[in-house]
C-alpha positions as CSV (number, residue, x, y, z in Angstrom):
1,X,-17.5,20.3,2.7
2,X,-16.6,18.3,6.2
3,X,-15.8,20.4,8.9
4,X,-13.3,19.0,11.5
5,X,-14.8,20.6,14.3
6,X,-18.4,18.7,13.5
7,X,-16.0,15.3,12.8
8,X,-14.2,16.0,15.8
9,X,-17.0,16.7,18.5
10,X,-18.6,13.4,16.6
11,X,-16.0,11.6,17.2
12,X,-15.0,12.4,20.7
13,X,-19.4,12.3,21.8
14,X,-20.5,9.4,19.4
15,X,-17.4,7.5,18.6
16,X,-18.5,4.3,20.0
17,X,-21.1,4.5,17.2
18,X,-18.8,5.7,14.5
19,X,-21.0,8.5,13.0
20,X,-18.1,10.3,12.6
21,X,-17.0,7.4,10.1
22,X,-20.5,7.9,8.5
23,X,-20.3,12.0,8.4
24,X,-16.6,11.4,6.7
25,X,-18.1,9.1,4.8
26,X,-16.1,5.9,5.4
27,X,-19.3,3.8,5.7
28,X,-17.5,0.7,5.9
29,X,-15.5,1.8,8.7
30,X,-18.5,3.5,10.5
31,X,-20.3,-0.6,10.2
32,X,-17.1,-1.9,12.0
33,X,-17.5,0.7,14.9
34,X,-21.1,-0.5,15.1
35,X,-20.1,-4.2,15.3
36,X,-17.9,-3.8,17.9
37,X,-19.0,-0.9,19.9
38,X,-20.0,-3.7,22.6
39,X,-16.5,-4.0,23.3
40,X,-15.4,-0.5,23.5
41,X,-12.5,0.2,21.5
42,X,-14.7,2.3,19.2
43,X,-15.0,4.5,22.1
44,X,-11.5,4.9,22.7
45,X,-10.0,5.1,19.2
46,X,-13.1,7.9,18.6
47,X,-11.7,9.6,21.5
48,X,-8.1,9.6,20.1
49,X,-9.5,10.1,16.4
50,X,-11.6,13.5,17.6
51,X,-8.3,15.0,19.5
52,X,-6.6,14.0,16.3
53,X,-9.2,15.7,13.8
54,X,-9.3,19.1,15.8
55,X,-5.3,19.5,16.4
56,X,-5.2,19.2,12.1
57,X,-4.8,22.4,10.4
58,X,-6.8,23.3,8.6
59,X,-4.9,23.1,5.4
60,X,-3.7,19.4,6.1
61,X,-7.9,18.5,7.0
62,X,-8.9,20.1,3.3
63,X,-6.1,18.1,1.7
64,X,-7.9,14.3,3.2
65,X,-11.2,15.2,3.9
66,X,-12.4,17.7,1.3
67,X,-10.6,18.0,-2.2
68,X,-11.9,16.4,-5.0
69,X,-10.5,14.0,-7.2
């Protein structure tokens, strides 16, 4: 089970990197931060994407991130 606040502090701290992509486990997305985290847009979409991921309810955040198919 993903917690939002783990994703959201990630993604705000380590965005650049795109761990947070890795913890959600979007690998592919988490190699394109790393290929362009030279440039620094991973850094500010991770920014947006944390603030995003901890003003989710909670209800909305199970619904993507942890039901199962």
């Amino acid at each position: 089970m993903k917690s939002k606040v783990a994703a959201g502090v990630l993604a705000i701290l380590l965005g650049c990197f795109g761990v947070h992509k890795f913890y959600l486990g979007k690998i592919g997305m988490g190699i394109l931060y790393l290929l362009f985290c030279w440039t620094g847009i991973p850094s500010i979409i991770g920014l947006i994407e944390g603030i995003l991921y901890l003003t989710k309810s909670d209800e909305e955040w199970d619904r993507q991130y942890n039901s199962k198919f």
